Amino acid sequence: MTRRRVIAQCVRAHWLAWTAMSVGLFLAYYLAQIVILYLRLGHLPNYIALYDYPANIVGIVRSTPAVSDMIPIILNEWLLEIGYMNYEYGHGIAEWTLALLPAKLVLIAISAILVSTNVLLLRRARVSCSFAKRRFGAGATGVGALTFGLANISLSWVVCCAAPNWVVGLTLLGLDSTLSFTLEPLGPWIALAGIALLVGSMFSLAGRQSRMLETALRRETALEAA
Amino acid sequence: MSQGRDVRSAFKRHARQAAALCLFGAFSLAAVGAALAETITIGIGHQSMCTDTYAGGIIVKELKLLEKRLPHSGRYANATYDIKWDDYASGGPITNQMLAGKLDIGVMGDYPVIVNGAKFQATASLRTILVSSTGYNLRGAGNAIVVPTSSNIYSIAQLKGHSVSTPFGSAAWGMLIKALGDAHLSLTDVDLKNQAPSVGAANIAAGKIDAHADFCPWSEIMEYRGTGRKIYDGSQTGVPYLHGVVVRKDFAERYPEIVVAFIEAIHDAGEWLKHNPADAAAQLEKWTGVEKEVLYLYYSRGGHLTIDPTIKPRWIDTLEFDHDVLAHADLSPPLNFKDWVDEQYVKKAYAELGLDYGAESAKIVDPLVANRGLPDEIWHARDGILSYPTTAAFLKAVAGFEATGAKINATYVYDHDTGLKLFGKTAFYVREPDGTYSAFLRKDAADAFASKTGGKVLTFTQAIAGQAS
């Protein structure tokens, strides 16, 4: 049995749990960002804005001649904005915002799906893998999810990071802002490492189960032949 | 026969040509007609919490100055305009919205405007151009470093080892870097924190941070509310502080007349401010929520800001200097100023206004020269702006009003060393042996002047008490 078949079979067998877990992780990721903002800045969101995403994409396509320029601009387009408006000064300043960018929503959904799949594979691995191997798989999944999640944070904090930026998350988590800005260019690489860990651990866990199934099958065939 | 055939043939040929011409003409007319019937959307990004942008933002919007200047003849005869104004807390999002094609025009401070030009030049197909300035302060006033009122820090040198916050990448951040360097302090000598203007202002009020560097009008808001005290004014850097207007190049090329109209509107906004600054400040308070007394400090005669759309050669030097600061900190891609700065629109606007661009562009207002001899002022709650020829007379009047319990909105004096307009309550005063008074922005400057003249340094309260009898 191939690794892909093992994964597909595992998901099919527990599709309800898999779907619930994926959706739950996806929602928990964004909820966690609001919780961090609340704990650090002491404010719950007090406004929400929905953008006309399709119309905006059409506008970008029309106004951007080069496709190489168009793609990064589209990837940065917002769908929804949740934030805290400070009315102490002037008519209000959006002090912080959590932006939902469709491009990032897709990435976060993919990572949630990978984590859910790995959790199911880890559950199955209780019979097929040693404790150390399972711990390694769980660790890789955890680190992958954490790094990928961190590198895809889409928070902005007035002026310092006008556009949603992953290092705002680091700053809010207590990292020195100068160090955070130094790390900023590494964002795509950190995200890539995270997703590689998630995919790698998924195939590794599936591989072990595939090998175990094949061994069992061979034994069965040998027994039948005997 | 043959001749007759030739004539008929020539007639047919000409008829075909005429028909083709008519058809072409009809198509052309239809095309022109369609262009004239066009609805032109103009997206403008401005900042209602950044004083220096008002002449290209909130004033133009609220007084509908652009609408009054937009072209309605020639190719625009049947055009209708859809003007969309978007208000932002900083220049960064304006640049992002311009990149996304949602805004055509952006008004922002010197550092963000540079990043705007550089970010666009980093793309393969998109560009912005700097078409005009909105206003400036030659000495760099507008940015400042503020400490809590009760703090015992009075100079930038005393910041060593203390926590200082600033919005990273802003004009104030650039000023802070320059100021620390001038004071022979490195960035590691202070605990530098990244804080938004509102957060910094709140932290200064609560005493949670030792100092906060910010752009206008935040420092003055803190001073006016009595929560903060300036220890360093941007004017001490000697680098001018200015704001500019950037336009997407494709928009400017398609509708050059609209860009010219926008610059004319900025000029009109400046005239409106000059006409009655106190009324203008009161009006602006309604539109922005910033206290009128703070705004008067900027827009009154002798105020911090000179409204002037011209692009002066000195401004280009300043922007190049600012870009070096940004590039040094890896906060901006390269910027080709030659391609970016485009004076043709502002020149055209001045020509249409009947003004001499060369002469206007050569004028630079230096507060130290221009404000010399200007009267100190009291904004009386009932009687409005009252002027006093000397600081002694001004202090005596304040003492008189306080004795009668009259409500004073704000008081204004001029810094002896820079000519900058200050809130009377935040200034330091030197009473010279002959009884004359001079006002100072900084305590160390007042101390130096007092030791030179044999005078005595006083706070506002002490100076009023001295004139009360």
XYZ file of C-alpha atoms in Angstrom:
695
model
C 0.000 0.000 0.000
C 1.435 3.381 -0.997
C 1.807 6.258 1.451
C -0.843 8.262 -0.373
C -3.266 5.365 -0.045
C -2.543 5.114 3.668
C -3.273 8.822 4.082
C -6.446 8.636 1.974
C -7.677 5.598 3.835
C -6.964 7.214 7.198
C -8.881 10.368 6.239
C -11.777 8.376 4.773
C -12.034 6.272 7.910
C -12.255 9.326 10.175
C -13.570 11.989 7.804
C -15.914 13.523 10.347
C -13.200 13.943 12.974
C -10.778 15.086 10.287
C -13.159 17.790 9.011
C -14.087 18.964 12.499
C -10.437 19.122 13.527
C -9.400 21.018 10.375
C -12.159 23.589 10.750
C -11.492 23.851 14.485
C -7.758 24.437 14.002
C -8.448 27.005 11.303
C -10.797 28.973 13.548
C -8.564 28.520 16.594
C -5.636 30.057 14.715
C -7.461 33.333 14.119
C -9.108 33.274 17.533
C -5.663 32.839 19.110
C -4.461 35.994 17.360
C -7.335 38.001 18.835
C -6.627 36.496 22.261
C -2.934 37.486 21.984
C -3.951 41.012 20.978
C -6.371 41.199 23.893
C -3.818 39.911 26.401
C -1.058 42.199 25.156
C -2.986 45.350 24.337
C -6.022 44.933 26.550
C -8.673 45.610 23.918
C -11.264 43.436 22.275
C -12.045 44.277 18.646
C -14.630 47.039 18.276
C -15.064 47.199 14.512
C -15.292 44.922 11.518
C -15.049 45.771 7.817
C -15.855 43.516 4.881
C -14.246 44.323 1.530
C -15.524 43.719 -1.967
C -12.758 41.236 -2.723
C -13.832 40.176 -6.256
C -14.246 43.797 -7.392
C -10.879 44.707 -5.888
C -9.181 41.855 -7.733
C -10.745 43.015 -10.989
C -9.441 46.527 -10.222
C -5.923 45.224 -9.584
C -5.915 43.188 -12.790
C -7.094 46.207 -14.778
C -4.632 48.655 -13.254
C -1.497 46.486 -13.190
C 0.179 45.870 -16.548
C 2.770 43.293 -15.432
C 1.616 39.900 -14.146
C 4.736 39.761 -11.957
C 3.438 42.886 -10.139
C -0.175 41.748 -10.152
C 0.343 38.503 -8.227
C 1.972 39.908 -5.056
C -0.577 42.735 -4.965
C -3.476 40.268 -5.256
C -1.949 38.081 -2.542
C -1.988 41.091 -0.217
C -5.630 41.926 -0.850
C -7.916 41.936 2.193
C -11.277 40.241 2.523
C -12.162 41.094 6.096
C -10.699 43.392 8.732
C -11.318 43.078 12.448
C -9.716 45.622 14.705
C -9.693 48.002 17.595
C -10.425 51.652 16.957
C -9.011 54.108 19.467
C -11.302 57.140 19.752
C -9.175 59.005 22.286
C -7.544 61.026 19.552
C -9.335 62.575 16.610
C -12.241 60.632 15.134
C -10.527 57.340 15.803
C -7.423 55.449 14.790
C -7.357 51.745 14.032
C -4.801 50.801 16.669
C -4.530 47.196 15.599
C -6.152 45.071 12.963
C -6.435 41.419 12.138
C -6.720 41.125 8.392
C -8.141 38.113 6.636
C -6.375 37.735 3.307
C -7.835 34.993 1.084
C -4.362 33.916 -0.048
C -3.340 33.370 3.583
C -6.695 31.783 4.442
C -5.968 29.105 1.859
C -2.485 28.510 3.287
C -3.797 28.316 6.852
C -6.566 25.944 5.726
C -3.952 23.709 4.077
C -1.820 23.676 7.217
C -4.896 22.899 9.361
C -5.686 19.982 7.051
C -2.085 18.727 7.310
C -2.090 18.964 11.100
C -5.429 17.106 11.309
C -4.128 14.385 8.986
C -0.969 14.031 11.064
C -2.993 13.764 14.273
C -5.048 10.922 12.767
C -1.911 9.215 11.475
C -0.310 9.588 14.901
C -3.343 7.939 16.494
C -3.009 5.033 14.098
C 0.736 4.937 14.702
C 0.131 3.783 18.276
C 0.187 0.226 16.894
C 2.707 0.647 14.114
C 5.400 2.924 15.629
C 7.546 3.041 18.702
C 6.926 5.758 21.298
C 10.106 7.582 20.235
C 9.067 7.631 16.590
C 5.590 8.841 17.492
C 7.072 11.544 19.694
C 9.289 12.602 16.816
C 6.290 12.734 14.477
C 4.268 14.730 16.963
C 7.193 17.099 17.566
C 7.735 17.685 13.856
C 4.027 18.357 13.360
C 3.967 20.762 16.297
C 7.059 22.683 15.245
C 5.866 22.759 11.622
C 2.439 24.073 12.610
C 3.941 26.657 14.955
C 6.478 28.051 12.487
C 4.029 28.048 9.596
C 1.389 29.691 11.765
C 3.794 32.356 13.023
C 5.044 33.206 9.556
C 1.482 33.676 8.310
C 0.191 35.980 11.021
C -1.659 38.855 9.429
C -1.764 41.506 12.115
C -1.021 45.170 11.763
C -0.270 47.670 14.447
C -0.593 51.308 13.373
C 2.367 52.933 11.695
C 4.996 50.361 12.660
C 3.567 47.864 10.239
C 0.939 49.506 8.160
C 0.390 46.344 6.167
C -0.343 43.056 7.936
C 2.984 41.605 8.867
C 4.014 38.371 10.533
C 6.656 40.087 12.710
C 3.900 42.061 14.458
C 2.963 38.697 15.957
C 6.502 38.223 17.232
C 6.513 41.720 18.737
C 3.174 41.068 20.420
C 4.525 37.814 21.795
C 7.211 39.855 23.507
C 10.133 39.715 21.077
C 12.163 42.892 20.785
C 10.837 44.893 17.841
C 14.308 45.530 16.393
C 15.001 41.798 16.389
C 11.563 41.148 14.911
C 12.304 43.489 12.020
C 15.647 41.768 11.472
C 13.794 38.463 11.161
C 11.162 39.869 8.790
C 12.850 38.866 5.499
C 13.096 35.280 6.734
C 9.289 34.966 6.823
C 8.836 33.036 3.555
C 11.673 30.650 4.445
C 10.261 30.014 7.908
C 6.849 29.329 6.359
C 8.441 26.994 3.823
C 10.303 25.141 6.574
C 7.041 24.826 8.514
C 5.076 23.381 5.638
C 7.994 21.054 4.765
C 7.957 19.713 8.325
C 4.189 19.156 8.187
C 4.297 17.402 4.826
C 7.463 15.496 5.739
C 6.046 14.193 9.019
C 2.783 13.216 7.293
C 4.585 11.139 4.669
C 6.961 9.738 7.264
C 4.090 8.570 9.485
C 2.224 7.218 6.461
C 5.401 5.478 5.291
C 5.822 3.604 8.558
C 2.218 2.447 8.472
C 2.576 1.496 4.828
C 5.639 -0.616 5.634
C 3.863 -2.247 8.568
C 0.852 -3.080 6.402
C 3.079 -4.483 3.687
C 4.952 -6.652 6.189
C 1.668 -7.883 7.622
C 0.396 -8.602 4.135
C 3.565 -10.511 3.250
C 3.286 -12.521 6.441
C -0.345 -13.296 5.695
C 0.517 -14.387 2.153
C 3.390 -16.502 3.415
C 1.133 -18.110 5.998
C -1.508 -18.765 3.387
C 1.120 -20.286 1.062
C 2.443 -22.452 3.885
C -16.710 55.722 -73.790
C -13.485 54.946 -72.255
C -13.348 58.470 -70.811
C -16.869 58.063 -69.464
C -15.909 54.774 -67.791
C -12.887 56.452 -66.268
C -15.062 59.257 -64.914
C -17.558 56.744 -63.492
C -14.758 54.673 -62.085
C -13.121 57.737 -60.502
C -16.515 58.779 -59.140
C -17.023 55.347 -57.609
C -13.541 55.403 -56.130
C -14.118 58.831 -54.589
C -17.509 57.772 -53.345
C -15.972 54.729 -51.668
C -13.282 56.902 -50.135
C -15.879 59.414 -48.942
C -17.987 56.632 -47.463
C -14.956 55.188 -45.687
C -14.101 58.636 -44.396
C -17.642 59.175 -43.152
C -17.609 55.775 -41.464
C -14.244 56.521 -39.842
C -15.538 59.915 -38.756
C -18.655 58.390 -37.292
C -16.602 55.819 -35.349
C -14.226 58.538 -34.164
C -17.101 60.714 -33.036
C -18.649 57.775 -31.228
C -15.348 57.037 -29.533
C -14.861 60.665 -28.507
C -18.442 60.810 -27.332
C -17.842 57.753 -25.173
C -14.712 59.320 -23.665
C -16.529 62.491 -22.832
C -19.353 60.621 -21.173
C -16.879 58.808 -18.926
C -17.219 58.693 -15.133
C -13.772 59.405 -13.747
C -13.069 57.870 -10.363
C -10.448 59.709 -8.317
C -9.227 57.827 -5.243
C -7.392 59.988 -2.719
C -5.670 58.739 0.435
C -5.141 61.268 3.218
C -4.423 61.372 6.954
C -6.749 63.288 9.245
C -4.377 62.710 12.175
C -1.307 64.184 10.470
C -1.530 67.965 10.514
C 0.848 68.683 7.671
C -1.282 66.790 5.162
C -4.500 68.751 5.783
C -3.914 71.186 2.909
C -3.930 68.255 0.500
C -6.460 66.200 2.428
C -9.233 67.027 4.836
C -9.531 70.725 3.837
C -9.748 69.918 0.117
C -12.273 67.206 0.907
C -14.549 69.104 3.274
C -14.550 72.414 1.375
C -14.934 70.508 -1.918
C -12.016 72.464 -3.331
C -11.140 69.788 -5.871
C -14.685 69.765 -7.217
C -14.365 73.523 -7.777
C -11.180 73.070 -9.801
C -11.935 69.934 -11.803
C -12.046 70.473 -15.572
C -15.441 70.549 -17.277
C -14.449 71.600 -20.775
C -12.701 70.071 -23.786
C -12.366 66.318 -23.368
C -13.946 66.610 -19.916
C -17.090 68.385 -21.183
C -19.398 65.478 -20.387
C -17.247 63.788 -17.767
C -18.650 63.097 -14.325
C -16.406 62.674 -11.299
C -16.575 60.144 -8.515
C -14.146 61.323 -5.806
C -13.352 58.755 -3.117
C -11.529 59.933 -0.001
C -9.929 57.373 2.295
C -8.550 58.386 5.675
C -5.518 56.523 7.085
C -3.471 56.706 10.279
C -0.199 56.656 8.345
C 1.311 56.744 4.879
C 2.065 53.010 4.604
C -1.483 51.814 3.906
C -1.954 54.616 1.383
C 0.967 53.204 -0.594
C -0.528 49.703 -0.427
C -3.891 50.962 -1.644
C -2.190 52.879 -4.456
C -0.371 49.702 -5.477
C -3.716 47.878 -5.529
C -5.100 50.565 -7.842
C -7.718 51.705 -5.317
C -6.129 55.114 -4.789
C -4.697 57.382 -7.447
C -3.411 60.173 -5.231
C -1.693 59.930 -1.837
C -0.773 62.641 0.649
C 1.891 61.761 3.191
C 4.970 62.823 5.146
C 8.538 62.866 3.888
C 9.648 59.394 4.987
C 6.483 57.501 3.892
C 6.410 59.420 0.599
C 9.940 58.223 -0.148
C 8.987 54.633 0.624
C 6.013 55.093 -1.699
C 8.216 56.153 -4.623
C 10.767 53.435 -3.920
C 8.166 50.655 -3.538
C 6.595 51.562 -6.863
C 9.987 51.736 -8.583
C 10.689 48.241 -7.243
C 7.812 46.915 -9.390
C 8.141 46.099 -13.072
C 5.201 48.090 -14.388
C 3.988 50.587 -11.812
C 5.279 54.026 -10.890
C 4.265 57.035 -8.842
C 5.474 60.588 -9.272
C 5.931 63.290 -6.692
C 3.865 66.138 -8.093
C 3.765 68.690 -5.292
C 4.421 69.484 -1.686
C 1.632 70.389 0.746
C 3.592 72.244 3.382
C 6.804 72.395 5.338
C 8.728 73.666 8.287
C 12.214 74.694 7.292
C 13.683 73.845 10.662
C 12.043 70.451 10.967
C 9.421 71.360 13.569
C 6.525 68.941 13.606
C 8.445 65.956 14.875
C 9.434 65.955 18.531
C 10.537 63.864 21.499
C 8.207 64.119 24.467
C 8.602 62.966 28.075
C 5.916 62.733 30.794
C 5.317 66.162 32.346
C 6.646 65.032 35.727
C 9.832 63.531 34.246
C 13.197 64.884 35.306
C 14.606 64.389 31.814
C 15.232 67.693 30.054
C 17.647 66.833 27.256
C 18.265 64.079 24.727
C 21.597 63.224 26.382
C 19.656 62.253 29.520
C 17.801 59.584 27.537
C 20.793 57.227 27.769
C 19.639 53.971 29.353
C 15.968 54.964 29.183
C 13.097 53.557 27.149
C 12.158 55.550 24.062
C 9.320 54.640 21.743
C 8.561 55.774 18.218
C 6.548 54.547 15.248
C 9.190 52.717 13.204
C 9.649 54.004 9.671
C 7.867 57.294 10.334
C 9.312 60.789 9.938
C 9.664 60.928 13.729
C 11.690 57.723 13.691
C 14.078 59.306 11.170
C 14.347 62.378 13.364
C 15.068 60.248 16.444
C 17.929 58.446 14.693
C 19.423 61.765 13.580
C 18.920 63.347 17.008
C 20.558 60.455 18.865
C 23.480 60.545 16.444
C 23.888 64.296 16.922
C 23.956 63.737 20.692
C 26.650 61.055 20.209
C 24.262 58.335 21.325
C 23.803 55.078 19.453
C 20.528 53.180 19.086
C 21.802 50.682 21.649
C 22.214 53.436 24.245
C 18.457 53.629 24.559
C 15.824 50.950 24.913
C 14.094 51.602 21.606
C 10.491 50.445 21.306
C 8.142 50.467 18.378
C 4.912 52.221 19.347
C 1.987 53.683 17.498
C 1.224 57.391 18.048
C -1.898 56.737 20.108
C -0.165 54.045 22.175
C 2.869 56.278 22.738
C 0.671 59.204 23.750
C -1.288 56.989 26.162
C 1.944 55.595 27.623
C 3.365 59.085 28.127
C 0.148 60.067 29.932
C 0.422 56.994 32.165
C 4.179 57.396 32.648
C 4.780 53.900 31.248
C 7.519 55.036 28.877
C 10.414 57.448 29.482
C 10.111 59.230 26.145
C 8.157 59.048 22.904
C 9.146 60.466 19.521
C 6.289 61.302 17.197
C 5.076 63.382 14.290
C 2.635 66.260 14.267
C 0.251 66.891 15.937
C 0.849 64.197 18.552
C 3.561 66.004 20.545
C 1.474 69.156 20.663
C -1.635 67.179 21.656
C 0.326 65.777 24.605
C 1.569 69.243 25.524
C -1.869 70.787 25.207
C -3.473 68.081 27.348
C -0.732 68.556 29.896
C 0.462 64.956 29.749
C 3.789 65.498 27.982
C 6.654 67.945 27.694
C 8.967 68.348 24.701
C 12.641 67.792 25.349
C 13.638 67.832 21.715
C 12.016 69.489 18.768
C 12.554 68.360 15.180
C 13.816 71.862 14.472
C 17.032 70.949 16.289
C 17.977 68.460 13.568
C 18.217 71.263 11.047
C 16.575 68.994 8.481
C 13.345 70.403 6.992
C 10.110 68.492 7.577
C 7.795 68.373 4.615
C 4.849 66.515 3.156
C 4.154 65.630 -0.419
C 1.604 64.449 -2.931
C 2.266 61.328 -4.982
C 0.166 60.288 -7.950
C 0.094 57.019 -9.851
C 1.923 57.749 -13.078
C -0.691 56.004 -15.246
C -3.392 58.227 -13.715
C -1.333 61.393 -14.178
C -0.637 60.548 -17.810
C -4.288 59.771 -18.473
C -5.731 62.770 -16.625
C -3.014 65.453 -16.304
C -5.659 68.182 -15.934
C -7.032 66.479 -12.795
C -3.582 66.416 -11.199
C -3.228 70.114 -11.977
C -6.693 70.737 -10.491
C -5.679 68.898 -7.311
C -2.590 71.081 -6.892
C -4.703 74.189 -7.435
C -7.018 72.909 -4.712
C -4.037 72.609 -2.335
C -3.191 76.219 -3.078
C -6.816 77.198 -2.366
C -6.662 75.317 0.941
C -3.603 77.366 1.908
C -5.442 80.602 1.098
C -8.426 79.483 3.203
C -6.115 78.785 6.160
C -4.428 82.170 5.818
C -7.732 84.040 5.640
C -8.856 83.334 9.209
C -6.644 80.839 11.042
C -8.700 80.757 14.262
C -11.940 79.990 12.402
C -10.083 77.491 10.222
C -8.705 75.746 13.327
C -12.201 75.567 14.830
C -13.553 74.130 11.592
C -10.695 71.630 11.370
C -11.408 70.497 14.932
C -14.898 69.449 13.809
C -13.491 67.521 10.851
C -10.529 65.846 12.548
C -11.261 65.755 16.267
C -7.883 67.399 16.990
C -8.251 70.318 19.402
C -8.453 73.713 17.663
C -5.852 75.177 20.029
C -3.363 72.560 18.813
C -4.236 73.198 15.181
C -3.853 76.960 15.659
C -0.233 76.313 16.598
C 0.276 75.007 13.062
C -1.900 77.176 10.895
C -1.861 80.614 12.501
C 0.430 83.443 11.468
C 3.872 82.374 12.674
C 2.627 78.774 13.034
C 4.706 75.680 12.426
C 3.477 75.057 8.932
C 3.973 76.948 5.700
C 1.442 75.804 3.094
C 3.298 75.761 -0.189
C 2.780 73.284 -3.048
C 6.041 74.156 -4.820
C 8.827 71.580 -5.005
C 12.000 73.395 -4.029
C 15.472 72.102 -4.922
C 16.168 72.047 -1.191
C 13.275 69.651 -0.662
C 14.852 67.197 -3.107
C 18.107 67.374 -1.138
C 16.129 66.779 2.061
C 14.296 63.799 0.590
C 17.577 62.336 -0.666
C 19.002 62.710 2.846
C 15.894 61.044 4.319
C 16.152 58.226 1.787
C 19.740 57.581 2.867
C 18.520 57.216 6.466
C 15.822 54.748 5.364
C 18.125 52.788 3.066
C 20.744 52.577 5.808
C 18.140 50.894 8.012
C 17.014 48.608 5.142
C 13.579 50.228 5.183
C 13.478 51.408 1.605
C 14.444 50.062 -1.803
C 16.491 52.363 -4.076
C 14.762 55.446 -5.445
C 15.645 57.254 -8.641
C 14.707 60.842 -7.796
C 15.130 62.030 -11.394
C 12.341 59.731 -12.566
C 10.208 60.267 -9.493
C 10.016 64.038 -9.049
C 7.862 65.666 -11.723
C 7.330 69.427 -11.493
C 5.338 69.852 -14.717
C 1.941 69.627 -12.978
C 2.673 72.104 -10.195
C 4.172 74.499 -12.751
C 1.047 74.217 -14.887
C -1.145 74.790 -11.810
C 0.779 77.938 -10.901
C 0.536 79.195 -14.472
C -3.241 78.652 -14.428
C -3.465 80.453 -11.081
C -1.526 83.364 -12.567
C 1.366 82.889 -10.143
C 5.081 83.009 -10.870
C 6.267 79.481 -10.053
C 9.943 80.413 -10.169
C 9.473 83.219 -7.667
C 7.180 81.208 -5.378
C 9.513 78.236 -5.478
C 12.458 80.389 -4.477
C 10.656 81.622 -1.344
C 11.477 79.735 1.842
C 9.972 80.782 5.150
C 12.470 80.634 8.009
C 10.572 80.920 11.308
C 13.512 82.626 12.981
C 13.328 85.492 10.480
C 9.631 85.470 9.635
C 8.393 85.287 13.237
C 10.709 87.922 14.656
C 8.617 90.587 16.357
C 5.319 88.715 16.038
C 3.053 89.354 19.029
C 2.435 86.714 21.691
C -1.182 85.565 21.774
C -3.902 84.497 24.164
C -6.901 82.524 22.897
C -9.573 83.894 25.176
C -12.624 81.649 25.405
C -15.005 84.583 24.896
C -12.981 87.264 23.092
C -10.998 85.051 20.704
C -7.367 85.730 19.799
C -5.761 88.624 21.708
C -2.267 89.882 20.755
C 0.462 91.406 22.940
C 3.571 93.191 21.622
C 5.900 91.960 24.382
C 6.150 88.785 26.445
C 5.998 90.897 29.633
C 2.660 92.375 28.522
C 1.460 88.914 27.550
C 2.350 87.462 30.966
C 0.677 90.405 32.712
C -2.496 89.809 30.685
C -2.494 86.099 31.541
C -2.059 87.001 35.222
C -4.978 89.430 34.915
C -7.263 86.857 33.309
C -6.333 84.261 35.892
C -7.116 86.707 38.691
C -10.599 87.324 37.307
C -11.193 83.646 36.582
C -11.567 84.263 32.846
C -11.273 81.138 30.740
C -8.226 80.964 28.510
C -8.216 78.289 25.794
C -4.484 78.496 25.081
C -1.528 80.848 25.008
C 1.193 81.188 22.387
C 4.751 82.556 22.490
C 7.792 82.262 20.197
C 11.005 80.408 20.934
C 13.877 82.882 21.223
C 16.352 80.580 19.458
C 14.304 79.189 16.565
C 11.301 81.469 16.207
C 8.961 78.482 16.575
C 5.506 79.090 17.973
C 5.022 77.391 21.366
C 2.271 76.896 23.877
C 2.887 79.560 26.538
C 2.347 77.042 29.323
C 5.105 74.716 28.130
C 7.766 77.352 27.471
C 10.581 78.365 29.816
C 11.013 82.079 30.418
C 14.099 84.168 31.108
C 13.552 87.463 32.926
C 16.454 89.716 32.165
C 17.674 92.343 34.653
C 15.842 95.079 32.696
C 12.537 93.255 33.185
C 12.157 91.985 29.637
C 11.158 88.371 29.058
C 12.217 85.851 26.440
C 10.541 82.483 25.843
C 12.369 79.207 25.199
C 11.369 75.788 23.978
C 14.125 74.000 25.900
C 15.324 74.463 29.455
C 19.007 74.101 28.548
C 18.681 76.921 26.011
C 16.949 79.085 28.626
C 19.709 78.303 31.152
C 22.397 79.264 28.630
C 20.642 82.529 27.776
C 20.101 83.361 31.450
C 23.756 82.821 32.321
C 24.778 84.999 29.362
C 22.418 87.868 30.190
C 22.374 87.576 33.978
C 18.682 86.705 33.828
C 16.594 84.198 35.734
C 14.911 81.097 34.331
C 11.227 80.789 35.204
C 8.422 78.384 34.477
C 5.144 79.715 33.062
C 3.542 79.725 36.514
C 6.524 81.557 38.052
C 6.620 84.064 35.194
C 2.894 84.819 35.597
C 3.329 85.179 39.342
C 6.126 87.693 38.694
C 3.751 89.805 36.595
C 0.719 89.417 38.804
C 1.500 92.304 41.132
